[in-house]
Short mmCIF file of C-alpha atoms (C1' of nucleotides) in Angstrom, two decimals:
data_model
loop_
_atom_site.label_atom_id
_atom_site.label_comp_id
_atom_site.label_asym_id
_atom_site.label_seq_id
_atom_site.Cartn_x
_atom_site.Cartn_y
_atom_site.Cartn_z
CA MET A 120 1.78 17.38 39.21
CA SER A 121 5.39 16.79 38.49
CA LEU A 122 7.03 19.63 37.61
CA ASP A 123 9.52 17.59 34.75
CA GLY A 124 12.66 18.38 37.38
CA GLN A 125 13.62 21.63 35.78
CA LEU A 126 14.01 19.64 31.81
CA PRO A 127 13.47 22.76 29.11
CA PRO A 128 10.01 24.03 28.15
CA LYS A 129 11.03 22.20 25.20
CA MET A 130 10.45 18.73 26.60
CA ARG A 131 8.29 19.58 29.52
CA LEU A 132 6.16 19.85 26.71
CA LEU A 133 7.01 17.23 25.37
CA HIS A 134 6.91 15.15 27.84
CA ALA A 135 3.67 17.19 29.91
CA ALA A 136 2.37 16.04 26.00
CA ALA A 137 2.82 12.02 25.71
CA GLU A 138 1.99 12.03 29.05
CA LEU A 139 -1.30 12.89 29.04
CA LEU A 140 -1.76 11.30 25.35
CA ALA A 141 -0.98 8.36 27.62
CA LYS A 142 -3.69 8.38 29.14
CA SER A 143 -6.47 10.12 27.75
CA ALA A 144 -8.18 7.15 26.67
CA GLY A 145 -8.94 8.19 23.17
CA ALA A 146 -10.84 11.31 24.54
CA SER A 147 -8.92 15.27 22.90
CA VAL A 148 -5.92 17.19 25.23
CA SER A 149 -6.40 20.69 25.14
CA THR A 150 -3.22 22.95 24.88
CA ARG A 151 -4.11 24.22 27.99
CA GLN A 152 -4.24 20.88 30.11
CA ILE A 153 -0.40 20.76 28.56
CA THR A 154 0.36 23.96 29.49
CA GLN A 155 -0.74 24.02 32.25
CA LEU A 156 1.73 20.67 33.61
CA ALA A 157 4.15 21.67 32.45
CA GLY A 158 4.28 24.50 33.97
CA LEU A 159 3.81 26.71 31.28
CA THR A 160 1.74 29.16 28.73
CA ALA A 161 0.24 28.96 25.44
CA PRO A 162 2.60 31.60 23.62
CA THR A 163 5.82 29.50 25.31
CA LEU A 164 4.01 26.24 23.09
CA TYR A 165 3.53 27.96 19.97
CA HIS A 166 7.03 29.62 19.82
CA HIS A 167 8.92 25.42 20.27
CA PHE A 168 6.34 23.33 18.26
CA GLY A 169 4.46 26.25 15.90
CA ASP A 170 1.09 24.19 16.45
CA LYS A 171 -0.44 21.22 18.41
CA GLU A 172 0.00 18.73 15.93
CA GLY A 173 3.32 19.78 15.25
CA LEU A 174 3.33 19.27 19.37
CA PHE A 175 1.44 16.09 18.87
CA ASP A 176 3.67 14.70 15.94
CA ALA A 177 6.95 15.47 17.98
CA VAL A 178 5.91 13.52 20.61
CA VAL A 179 5.35 10.36 18.01
CA THR A 180 8.86 11.40 16.88
CA ALA A 181 9.58 10.68 19.72
CA GLY A 182 7.90 7.90 20.25
CA PHE A 183 9.44 6.17 16.73
CA GLU A 184 12.65 6.92 17.08
CA GLU A 185 12.10 5.12 20.39
CA TYR A 186 10.13 2.40 18.92
CA VAL A 187 13.39 1.30 15.90
CA ALA A 188 15.49 1.51 18.82
CA GLY A 189 13.88 -1.66 20.38
CA GLU A 190 14.46 -3.12 16.86
CA ARG A 191 17.72 -2.75 16.04
CA ASP A 192 18.07 -3.80 20.09
CA PHE A 193 19.05 -7.01 19.65
CA ALA A 194 21.37 -9.39 18.28
CA PRO A 195 20.65 -10.98 15.33
CA SER A 196 20.15 -14.98 16.34
CA GLY A 197 21.80 -15.79 13.18
CA ASN A 198 18.74 -16.87 12.22
CA PRO A 199 16.71 -14.29 10.15
CA LEU A 200 13.29 -15.20 10.00
CA GLU A 201 14.24 -16.71 13.77
CA ASP A 202 14.53 -12.42 13.92
CA ILE A 203 11.40 -10.99 12.45
CA ARG A 204 9.60 -12.73 14.79
CA ARG A 205 11.39 -10.59 17.46
CA MET A 206 11.24 -8.23 15.40
CA TRP A 207 6.88 -8.45 15.18
CA ASP A 208 6.79 -9.09 18.74
CA ASN A 209 8.88 -5.79 20.70
CA HIS A 210 6.72 -4.37 17.51
CA VAL A 211 2.99 -5.67 19.37
CA GLN A 212 5.00 -5.24 22.68
CA PHE A 213 5.55 -1.18 21.71
CA GLY A 214 1.40 -1.02 20.52
CA LEU A 215 0.36 -2.22 23.74
CA LYS A 216 2.24 -0.36 25.87
CA GLN A 217 1.75 2.37 23.48
CA PRO A 218 -1.50 2.19 23.05
CA GLU A 219 -2.75 5.76 22.66
CA LEU A 220 0.98 6.77 20.50
CA TYR A 221 0.40 3.45 19.16
CA LEU A 222 -2.91 4.18 17.31
CA VAL A 223 -1.55 7.89 16.88
CA MET A 224 0.98 6.91 15.12
CA PHE A 225 -0.30 4.16 12.54
CA GLY A 226 -4.38 4.62 13.20
CA ASN A 227 -4.21 7.69 11.46
CA LEU A 228 -2.49 7.14 8.13
CA ARG A 229 -4.29 9.26 5.58
CA PRO A 230 -1.55 9.47 2.45
CA GLU A 231 -2.05 12.94 2.22
CA SER A 232 0.23 13.53 6.27
CA ARG A 233 3.10 11.32 6.43
CA PRO A 234 3.46 7.78 4.95
CA ALA A 235 7.30 8.89 6.32
CA ILE A 236 6.57 6.46 9.18
CA VAL A 237 5.10 4.16 7.83
CA ALA A 238 8.43 4.19 5.02
CA ASP A 239 11.25 3.38 8.06
CA ALA A 240 9.03 1.19 9.40
CA GLU A 241 8.45 -0.47 6.24
CA SER A 242 13.11 -0.08 5.72
CA LEU A 243 13.33 -1.97 8.85
CA MET A 244 11.60 -4.51 8.59
CA GLU A 245 13.32 -5.48 4.48
CA GLU A 246 16.58 -4.74 6.16
CA MET A 247 16.50 -7.64 8.10
CA LEU A 248 14.69 -9.86 5.11
CA ASN A 249 17.10 -8.73 2.67
CA LYS A 250 19.57 -11.28 5.19
CA ALA A 251 16.57 -13.92 5.22
CA ALA A 252 17.11 -13.64 1.16
CA ALA A 253 20.28 -13.88 1.14
CA ALA A 254 20.11 -16.76 3.35
CA GLY A 255 18.67 -18.54 0.24
CA GLN A 256 15.00 -18.28 2.89
CA LEU A 257 12.22 -15.94 1.43
CA ASN A 258 11.21 -17.15 -1.59
CA VAL A 259 9.30 -13.25 -2.47
CA GLN A 260 11.59 -10.38 -3.24
CA PRO A 261 11.74 -8.55 0.21
CA ARG A 262 10.76 -5.01 0.22
CA GLU A 263 7.21 -6.88 -0.39
CA ALA A 264 7.50 -8.74 2.17
CA ALA A 265 8.44 -6.41 4.08
CA ARG A 266 5.21 -4.65 2.93
CA SER A 267 3.28 -6.58 3.39
CA ILE A 268 4.52 -8.62 6.59
CA LEU A 269 4.44 -5.03 8.08
CA ALA A 270 1.20 -4.15 6.81
CA ALA A 271 -0.39 -7.31 8.52
CA ASN A 272 1.46 -6.18 11.95
CA VAL A 273 -0.25 -3.34 12.28
CA GLY A 274 -3.28 -4.90 11.97
CA VAL A 275 -3.32 -7.38 14.39
CA THR A 276 -1.65 -4.96 16.67
CA LEU A 277 -4.15 -2.81 16.30
CA MET A 278 -7.20 -5.43 16.45
CA LEU A 279 -5.57 -6.44 19.46
CA ILE A 280 -5.14 -2.75 21.71
CA ALA A 281 -8.75 -2.51 20.42
CA GLU A 282 -9.40 -5.91 22.92
CA PRO A 283 -9.89 -5.17 26.99
CA ALA A 284 -5.86 -6.03 28.15
CA ALA A 285 -7.95 -8.89 30.48
CA GLU A 286 -9.19 -11.09 27.41
CA ARG A 287 -5.89 -10.14 25.68
CA ASN A 288 -5.01 -13.62 23.92
CA LEU A 289 -1.26 -12.93 22.15
CA GLU A 290 -2.10 -15.90 20.51
CA LEU A 291 -3.86 -14.19 17.46
CA SER A 292 -0.88 -12.50 17.02
CA THR A 293 1.75 -15.39 17.05
CA MET A 294 -0.88 -17.15 15.31
CA THR A 295 -0.73 -14.68 12.65
CA ARG A 296 3.75 -13.92 12.46
CA ASP A 297 3.70 -17.70 11.45
CA ALA A 298 1.37 -17.72 8.84
CA MET A 299 3.23 -14.45 7.22
CA ILE A 300 5.94 -16.02 7.13
CA PHE A 301 6.10 -19.50 7.11
CA ALA A 302 4.19 -17.69 4.09
CA VAL A 303 6.97 -15.61 2.62
CA SER A 304 9.35 -19.37 2.90
CA PRO A 305 10.81 -21.27 0.48
CA ALA A 306 10.07 -24.45 1.85
CA GLN A 307 6.27 -24.09 1.13
CA ALA A 308 6.08 -22.40 -2.04
CA GLU A 309 5.34 -25.59 -4.86
CA GLY A 310 2.15 -25.82 -2.28
CA ALA A 311 0.72 -23.11 -2.64
CA ALA A 312 -0.18 -24.16 -6.44
CA THR A 313 -1.71 -26.97 -5.23
CA GLU A 314 -4.61 -25.25 -3.03
CA ASP A 315 -7.43 -26.82 -4.44
CA SER A 316 -6.59 -30.16 -4.28
CA ALA A 317 -4.32 -30.30 -0.65
CA ARG A 318 -6.23 -32.03 0.94
CA SER A 319 -3.07 -33.32 2.89
CA SER A 320 -2.88 -36.89 3.84
CA VAL A 321 -3.49 -37.95 7.65
CA VAL A 322 -0.03 -39.30 6.86
CA VAL A 323 1.36 -36.56 5.90
CA ALA A 324 0.04 -34.80 8.73
CA ALA A 325 1.46 -37.70 11.13
CA ILE A 326 4.94 -37.78 8.95
CA ALA A 327 5.45 -33.66 10.19
CA LEU A 328 3.94 -33.81 13.01
CA ASN A 329 6.64 -36.43 14.07
CA ALA A 330 9.21 -35.20 12.85
CA ALA A 331 8.30 -31.52 14.32
CA LEU A 332 7.46 -33.12 17.82
CA GLN A 333 11.76 -34.68 18.00
CA ALA A 334 12.87 -31.49 17.72
CA SER A 335 11.36 -29.84 19.48
CA HIS A 336 11.21 -31.24 23.16
CA SER A 337 7.46 -30.01 22.70
CA ASP A 338 6.62 -30.21 27.99
CA GLN A 339 2.97 -30.60 26.37
CA LEU A 340 3.84 -34.94 27.31
CA SER A 341 5.22 -36.75 29.34
CA SER A 342 7.62 -38.97 28.02
CA SER A 343 6.14 -41.55 28.35
CA GLU A 344 2.76 -40.39 26.59
CA LEU A 345 5.36 -38.81 24.17
CA LYS A 346 7.14 -42.50 23.63
CA LEU A 347 3.24 -44.22 23.13
CA PHE A 348 2.69 -41.38 21.94
CA LEU A 349 5.44 -41.24 18.82
CA GLU A 350 4.35 -45.11 18.50
CA TRP A 351 1.40 -44.25 17.62
CA LEU A 352 2.28 -41.91 14.68
CA HIS A 353 4.47 -44.26 13.27
CA ARG A 354 1.65 -46.65 12.65
CA ILE A 355 -0.71 -43.91 10.77
CA SER A 356 3.17 -43.02 9.04
CA THR A 357 3.94 -46.12 8.00
CA SER A 358 0.46 -47.47 7.16
CA THR A 359 -0.58 -47.45 2.59
CA SER A 360 -4.39 -46.48 3.01
CA SER A 361 -4.72 -43.21 2.35
CA MET B 237 -25.25 22.66 -1.00
CA SER B 238 -27.58 20.17 -1.33
CA LEU B 239 -31.43 19.60 0.83
CA ASP B 240 -30.88 16.26 -0.02
CA GLY B 241 -34.28 16.72 -0.84
CA GLN B 242 -37.09 17.02 2.15
CA LEU B 243 -35.74 14.12 4.39
CA PRO B 244 -36.93 13.81 7.93
CA PRO B 245 -34.20 15.81 9.48
CA LYS B 246 -32.45 13.28 11.08
CA MET B 247 -31.75 11.29 8.17
CA ARG B 248 -30.41 15.16 6.35
CA LEU B 249 -27.98 15.60 9.39
CA LEU B 250 -26.73 11.87 9.47
CA HIS B 251 -26.60 11.95 4.98
CA ALA B 252 -24.68 15.42 5.95
CA ALA B 253 -22.40 14.78 7.87
CA ALA B 254 -21.31 11.13 6.00
CA GLU B 255 -20.77 13.93 3.14
CA LEU B 256 -18.27 15.90 5.71
CA LEU B 257 -16.51 13.38 7.07
CA ALA B 258 -15.64 11.60 3.78
CA LYS B 259 -13.85 15.38 2.18
CA SER B 260 -13.12 16.01 5.45
CA ALA B 261 -8.99 14.89 4.39
CA GLY B 262 -9.25 14.17 8.25
CA ALA B 263 -9.94 17.66 8.79
CA SER B 264 -12.44 17.95 11.97
CA VAL B 265 -15.88 18.22 11.33
CA SER B 266 -18.00 20.55 13.23
CA THR B 267 -21.40 20.30 13.78
CA ARG B 268 -22.36 23.45 12.55
CA GLN B 269 -20.91 22.66 9.19
CA ILE B 270 -22.94 19.40 9.31
CA THR B 271 -26.57 21.56 10.86
CA GLN B 272 -25.89 24.49 7.74
CA LEU B 273 -25.16 21.35 5.26
CA ALA B 274 -28.06 20.15 6.33
CA GLY B 275 -30.12 22.95 6.60
CA LEU B 276 -31.07 23.13 10.41
CA THR B 277 -29.94 24.45 14.12
CA ALA B 278 -27.73 22.75 16.58
CA PRO B 279 -30.85 21.61 19.07
CA THR B 280 -31.89 18.94 16.47
CA LEU B 281 -29.00 17.79 15.59
CA TYR B 282 -28.56 17.37 19.96
CA HIS B 283 -32.19 16.52 20.53
CA HIS B 284 -31.55 13.47 17.79
CA PHE B 285 -28.77 11.95 18.52
CA GLY B 286 -27.80 13.52 21.33
CA ASP B 287 -24.24 14.10 20.62
CA LYS B 288 -21.72 14.94 18.67
CA GLU B 289 -20.00 11.02 18.95
CA GLY B 290 -23.77 9.70 18.93
CA LEU B 291 -24.43 10.92 15.42
CA PHE B 292 -20.75 10.50 13.72
CA ASP B 293 -21.54 6.80 15.48
CA ALA B 294 -24.66 6.08 13.29
CA VAL B 295 -22.22 7.07 10.17
CA VAL B 296 -20.29 4.31 11.81
CA THR B 297 -23.31 2.39 11.95
CA ALA B 298 -24.92 3.21 8.24
CA GLY B 299 -21.46 2.74 6.40
CA PHE B 300 -21.00 -0.82 7.73
CA GLU B 301 -24.19 -1.75 7.34
CA GLU B 302 -22.89 -0.95 3.85
CA TYR B 303 -20.23 -3.14 4.15
CA VAL B 304 -22.19 -6.22 5.87
CA ALA B 305 -24.38 -6.23 3.42
CA GLY B 306 -21.37 -5.93 0.83
CA GLU B 307 -19.62 -9.28 2.34
CA ARG B 308 -23.65 -10.77 2.28
CA ASP B 309 -24.12 -9.81 -1.79
CA PHE B 310 -21.80 -11.89 -2.96
CA ALA B 311 -23.46 -15.77 -4.18
CA PRO B 312 -21.14 -18.17 -2.87
CA SER B 313 -18.85 -19.95 -5.43
CA GLY B 314 -18.90 -23.38 -3.51
CA ASN B 315 -14.61 -22.78 -2.75
CA PRO B 316 -14.95 -22.36 0.62
CA LEU B 317 -11.48 -20.99 0.32
CA GLU B 318 -12.14 -18.20 -3.22
CA ASP B 319 -15.49 -17.29 -0.70
CA ILE B 320 -12.70 -15.77 1.52
CA ARG B 321 -10.62 -14.59 -1.58
CA ARG B 322 -13.76 -11.84 -1.99
CA MET B 323 -14.70 -11.53 1.02
CA TRP B 324 -10.98 -9.93 1.19
CA ASP B 325 -10.98 -8.37 -1.55
CA ASN B 326 -14.17 -6.17 -0.39
CA HIS B 327 -12.85 -5.19 2.79
CA VAL B 328 -10.33 -4.02 1.15
CA GLN B 329 -12.12 -1.86 -1.86
CA PHE B 330 -14.93 -0.90 1.11
CA GLY B 331 -11.70 0.49 2.64
CA LEU B 332 -11.00 2.62 -0.78
CA LYS B 333 -13.94 3.74 -0.90
CA GLN B 334 -14.75 6.08 1.73
CA PRO B 335 -10.95 5.89 3.31
CA GLU B 336 -12.22 8.11 6.16
CA LEU B 337 -15.46 5.97 7.14
CA TYR B 338 -13.01 3.40 7.19
CA LEU B 339 -10.50 4.67 9.48
CA VAL B 340 -13.35 5.70 12.10
CA MET B 341 -13.97 2.29 11.95
CA PHE B 342 -11.36 0.24 12.04
CA GLY B 343 -8.36 2.89 12.66
CA ASN B 344 -9.57 3.91 15.79
CA LEU B 345 -10.84 1.63 17.64
CA ARG B 346 -9.60 1.35 21.37
CA PRO B 347 -11.24 -1.43 23.84
CA GLU B 348 -13.85 1.03 24.95
CA SER B 349 -14.92 2.23 22.61
CA ARG B 350 -17.48 -0.37 20.85
CA PRO B 351 -15.21 -3.74 19.78
CA ALA B 352 -18.69 -4.52 18.41
CA ILE B 353 -17.86 -3.43 14.80
CA VAL B 354 -15.14 -5.35 15.58
CA ALA B 355 -17.10 -8.34 16.86
CA ASP B 356 -19.60 -8.42 14.10
CA ALA B 357 -16.18 -8.75 11.29
CA GLU B 358 -15.42 -11.85 13.24
CA SER B 359 -18.09 -13.79 12.03
CA LEU B 360 -18.78 -12.94 8.79
CA MET B 361 -15.15 -14.23 8.61
CA GLU B 362 -15.85 -16.76 11.72
CA GLU B 363 -18.91 -18.07 8.96
CA MET B 364 -17.54 -18.37 5.53
CA LEU B 365 -14.52 -20.53 7.61
CA ASN B 366 -16.52 -22.74 9.11
CA LYS B 367 -17.67 -23.62 5.43
CA ALA B 368 -14.37 -24.46 4.37
CA ALA B 369 -13.66 -26.24 7.72
CA ALA B 370 -16.98 -28.13 6.23
CA ALA B 371 -15.21 -28.75 4.26
CA GLY B 372 -12.14 -30.23 4.93
CA GLN B 373 -9.56 -26.69 3.31
CA LEU B 374 -8.80 -25.23 7.36
CA ASN B 375 -5.49 -26.79 9.70
CA VAL B 376 -6.76 -24.47 12.38
CA GLN B 377 -9.99 -23.94 14.72
CA PRO B 378 -11.97 -21.18 11.98
CA ARG B 379 -12.62 -18.09 15.02
CA GLU B 380 -9.04 -17.67 15.04
CA ALA B 381 -8.30 -17.86 11.39
CA ALA B 382 -10.90 -15.35 11.50
CA ARG B 383 -9.40 -13.70 14.12
CA SER B 384 -6.09 -13.12 12.70
CA ILE B 385 -7.34 -13.03 8.59
CA LEU B 386 -9.72 -9.83 10.46
CA ALA B 387 -6.56 -8.64 11.37
CA ALA B 388 -4.30 -8.44 8.48
CA ASN B 389 -7.38 -7.42 6.25
CA VAL B 390 -7.63 -4.29 8.13
CA GLY B 391 -3.58 -3.91 8.26
CA VAL B 392 -3.48 -3.73 4.73
CA THR B 393 -6.70 -1.61 4.61
CA LEU B 394 -4.81 0.80 6.25
CA MET B 395 -1.47 0.92 5.19
CA LEU B 396 -3.13 0.99 1.25
CA ILE B 397 -5.67 4.16 2.84
CA ALA B 398 -2.20 5.54 3.85
CA GLU B 399 -1.23 5.45 0.44
CA PRO B 400 -1.45 7.85 -2.00
CA ALA B 401 -3.86 6.43 -4.64
CA ALA B 402 -1.59 7.44 -8.01
CA GLU B 403 0.88 4.61 -6.60
CA ARG B 404 -1.88 2.21 -4.42
CA ASN B 405 -0.67 -1.31 -5.64
CA LEU B 406 -3.20 -3.58 -4.85
CA GLU B 407 -0.51 -6.39 -5.40
CA LEU B 408 0.38 -5.06 -1.24
CA SER B 409 -3.73 -6.96 -0.47
CA THR B 410 -3.48 -10.17 -3.21
CA MET B 411 0.01 -11.57 -1.59
CA THR B 412 -1.33 -10.99 2.21
CA ARG B 413 -4.59 -12.69 1.11
CA ASP B 414 -3.41 -15.61 -0.08
CA ALA B 415 -0.40 -15.76 1.90
CA MET B 416 -2.46 -15.97 5.10
CA ILE B 417 -5.29 -18.22 3.31
CA PHE B 418 -2.05 -20.06 3.06
CA ALA B 419 -1.23 -20.82 6.28
CA VAL B 420 -4.48 -21.15 7.70
CA SER B 421 -5.14 -24.49 4.66
CA PRO B 422 -3.91 -27.29 5.40
CA ALA B 423 -1.53 -28.16 2.72
CA GLN B 424 1.19 -27.21 3.37
CA ALA B 425 1.64 -29.23 7.05
CA GLU B 426 3.82 -30.61 5.20
CA GLY B 427 6.61 -28.25 4.98
CA ALA B 428 6.05 -26.97 8.23
CA ALA B 429 9.05 -28.93 10.60
CA THR B 430 12.01 -25.48 10.77
CA GLU B 431 14.94 -26.23 11.78
CA ASP B 432 14.89 -23.44 14.64
CA SER B 433 10.88 -22.99 15.02
CA ALA B 434 9.53 -26.72 15.86
CA ARG B 435 7.86 -25.01 18.26
CA SER B 436 4.98 -23.75 16.65
CA SER B 437 5.45 -26.56 13.38
CA VAL B 438 4.43 -29.10 15.74
CA VAL B 439 1.42 -27.23 17.12
CA VAL B 440 0.42 -26.40 12.65
CA ALA B 441 1.73 -29.88 12.46
CA ALA B 442 -1.23 -31.30 15.10
CA ILE B 443 -4.01 -29.38 14.32
CA ALA B 444 -3.97 -30.29 10.43
CA LEU B 445 -3.59 -34.40 12.19
CA ASN B 446 -6.59 -33.10 13.97
CA ALA B 447 -8.43 -32.34 10.96
CA ALA B 448 -7.17 -35.10 9.08
CA LEU B 449 -8.11 -37.50 11.93
CA GLN B 450 -11.81 -36.41 11.99
CA ALA B 451 -12.38 -36.70 8.59
CA SER B 452 -10.79 -39.76 7.27
CA HIS B 453 -12.14 -42.65 9.64
CA SER B 454 -8.50 -44.01 10.23
CA ASP B 455 -8.75 -47.88 11.65
CA GLN B 456 -4.85 -47.08 12.45
CA LEU B 457 -6.43 -47.06 15.39
CA SER B 458 -8.45 -48.15 17.85
CA SER B 459 -10.98 -46.27 19.23
CA SER B 460 -9.68 -45.92 22.51
CA GLU B 461 -6.88 -45.10 21.77
CA LEU B 462 -8.26 -42.53 19.03
CA LYS B 463 -9.86 -41.41 21.76
CA LEU B 464 -6.75 -40.75 24.26
CA PHE B 465 -4.80 -39.27 20.78
CA LEU B 466 -7.16 -37.09 20.02
CA GLU B 467 -7.18 -35.65 23.76
CA TRP B 468 -2.86 -35.84 23.34
CA LEU B 469 -3.18 -33.33 19.86
CA HIS B 470 -5.99 -31.27 21.88
CA ARG B 471 -3.31 -30.38 24.27
CA ILE B 472 -0.87 -29.62 21.93
CA SER B 473 -3.04 -27.81 19.54
CA THR B 474 -4.07 -25.30 21.96
CA SER B 475 -1.24 -24.47 23.85
CA THR B 476 0.97 -21.34 23.53
CA SER B 477 3.77 -21.62 21.32
CA SER B 478 6.37 -19.31 22.62
"C1'" DT C 3 -61.06 23.75 20.79
"C1'" DA C 4 -57.78 22.97 24.39
"C1'" DT C 5 -53.65 19.28 25.75
"C1'" DC C 6 -50.35 17.53 25.41
"C1'" DA C 7 -46.05 14.98 23.00
"C1'" DC C 8 -43.16 16.42 19.51
"C1'" DC C 9 -39.23 18.20 16.69
"C1'" DT C 10 -36.95 22.73 15.95
"C1'" DA C 11 -35.25 28.70 16.96
"C1'" DT C 12 -32.79 31.59 18.91
"C1'" DA C 13 -29.53 33.04 21.89
"C1'" DG C 14 -25.30 32.29 24.62
"C1'" DC C 15 -22.11 30.13 28.08
"C1'" DA C 16 -17.66 27.93 28.66
"C1'" DT C 17 -14.29 25.13 26.05
"C1'" DT C 18 -10.78 25.09 22.64
"C1'" DG C 19 -7.13 26.36 19.29
"C1'" DC C 20 -4.29 29.93 18.54
"C1'" DT C 21 -1.95 35.51 18.36
"C1'" DA C 22 -1.41 40.11 19.11
"C1'" DT C 23 1.92 42.58 21.97
"C1'" DA C 24 5.07 43.45 25.53
"C1'" DT C 25 8.18 41.71 28.87
"C1'" DG C 26 12.41 39.39 30.36
"C1'" DA C 27 16.62 36.88 30.06
"C1'" DA C 28 20.76 36.24 27.47
"C1'" DC C 29 24.65 37.46 24.40
"C1'" DT C 30 26.81 40.82 20.97
"C1'" DG C 31 30.03 43.96 20.09
"C1'" DA C 32 32.70 48.47 21.27
"C1'" DT D 55 30.10 49.54 30.42
"C1'" DC D 56 26.41 49.34 27.74
"C1'" DA D 57 22.74 50.17 23.54
"C1'" DG D 58 21.55 46.15 20.62
"C1'" DT D 59 19.65 42.27 19.30
"C1'" DT D 60 17.86 37.87 20.17
"C1'" DC D 61 15.30 34.33 22.19
"C1'" DA D 62 11.36 33.10 24.93
"C1'" DT D 63 8.44 33.72 28.34
"C1'" DA D 64 3.36 35.86 29.92
"C1'" DT D 65 -1.13 38.72 29.88
"C1'" DA D 66 -5.14 39.27 27.84
"C1'" DG D 67 -7.57 38.69 24.39
"C1'" DC D 68 -10.26 36.72 19.59
"C1'" DA D 69 -12.87 33.59 17.07
"C1'" DA D 70 -14.75 29.32 16.66
"C1'" DT D 71 -16.08 24.76 19.04
"C1'" DG D 72 -19.82 21.53 21.32
"C1'" DC D 73 -22.99 21.87 23.41
"C1'" DT D 74 -27.55 23.70 26.37
"C1'" DA D 75 -31.27 26.96 29.02
"C1'" DT D 76 -35.25 28.40 26.96
"C1'" DA D 77 -39.02 29.67 24.68
"C1'" DG D 78 -41.45 28.62 19.94
"C1'" DG D 79 -44.40 25.76 17.00
"C1'" DT D 80 -46.33 21.35 15.20
"C1'" DG D 81 -49.48 18.10 14.94
"C1'" DA D 82 -52.47 13.95 17.10
"C1'" DT D 83 -55.59 12.96 20.06
"C1'" DA D 84 -60.17 14.27 23.27
#
DNA sequence: TATCACCTATAGCATTGCTATATGAACTGA
DNA sequence: TCAGTTCATATAGCAATGCTATAGGTGATA
């Protein structure tokens, strides 16, 4: 087993705990396993961390700092909503890379035991949403939007962790992500009221698709296909029947 | 302590475990506590459930059946989207009424340990979404929409459980709920063409157009054209948006 | 009555989180 | 230089935990 070079004992304990937790697949990790891997004995652990839970709290804190660093480390793209997408994806990737740590962080949140992490994560999201709001790209209060988006983000990440890595379908993430962002951006505000009679017509949908296709340089169709496709769209768009 | 009348020992163990779990506030519940409350001894527990985890699995299963019963027990309102709202609220209420049970059910989902519950919950949601799709109120595939909505539903419930009951703000739930439902309902298709995110907007618009075309029997295209057109739409619809 | 399957209890094992106590190392002030 | 103080680690062991080997009791069936 790795002796973690000659780091100070406190760090060796932290690393050993993190390592064992990461590969524990849900099984509980004993203090004896940890101290043995770190090449130490029990009292050292309790001297530095007081408690088994104290040690795991430290692991979680370290993991959270790594997460925050990841969330801050990309350059703003100028488009706040796009930045929020990257933030969302970053969150999901963090969860999938360290599922056990993520489950400890977000899967066992009880009111008495530190919603601090949640508050920090919300602030992070809110900060970004403030920029969106300043740019007129938000139709709800940033704080509420942040809480809502983060909740969905956590839910999606937990669900993805729950499925075997082989069948993991990230479309669940992108779909939910875009749904949430779409719902809080102002372009659609007026549509929300008409949920019942909605039934968008073929024409409207075709117009939307037409515009979207031309703006996106989709590579799903060849250029000749695209040309014909757009012509058909045009025929549908300009027809007067619903 | 309640002796649970004179129920059979198996049931007494189940009830005792559920009761202790409910008031455990996250602390671990020992088999000795359970057997003592049930008025039995250890071997009885292991005879009936094999394992401590087996017992808790049984508790979770019972809780899940209660949850499913709750989800099925309201009469369809005629408006599928409205029914989905009630389903969502039901889910949240279940989680808030039995937070510890809910955390065991949805907060510790690992790939190796039963995504069965998730699959069942998804089916439940998908069933309802099928009705919405049949009524032309859906612009994505019901299965994907079900997974997405359920993920957000779980995330919101976990977040609400994490905050002290006093400060619990159910607006987080209704806001996220409506955002998700709004995003999968066809009303918003026309707004999708935002500048930078054009790619995923193409997908949304294509799905909407696909659904609209199939429901409207448009005569703008010949049947052979329509067939090819729909095939292309499908290609676009199922492409993974970045 | 005898048999047999099922259910429960007594007693105890190995492992767990944790600690009382003691030992060593490093620094401090004279 | 050295006693005193503080920090850090080890030895050994306790109480509680999940679990089990074994045996005793109960009812139905023959």
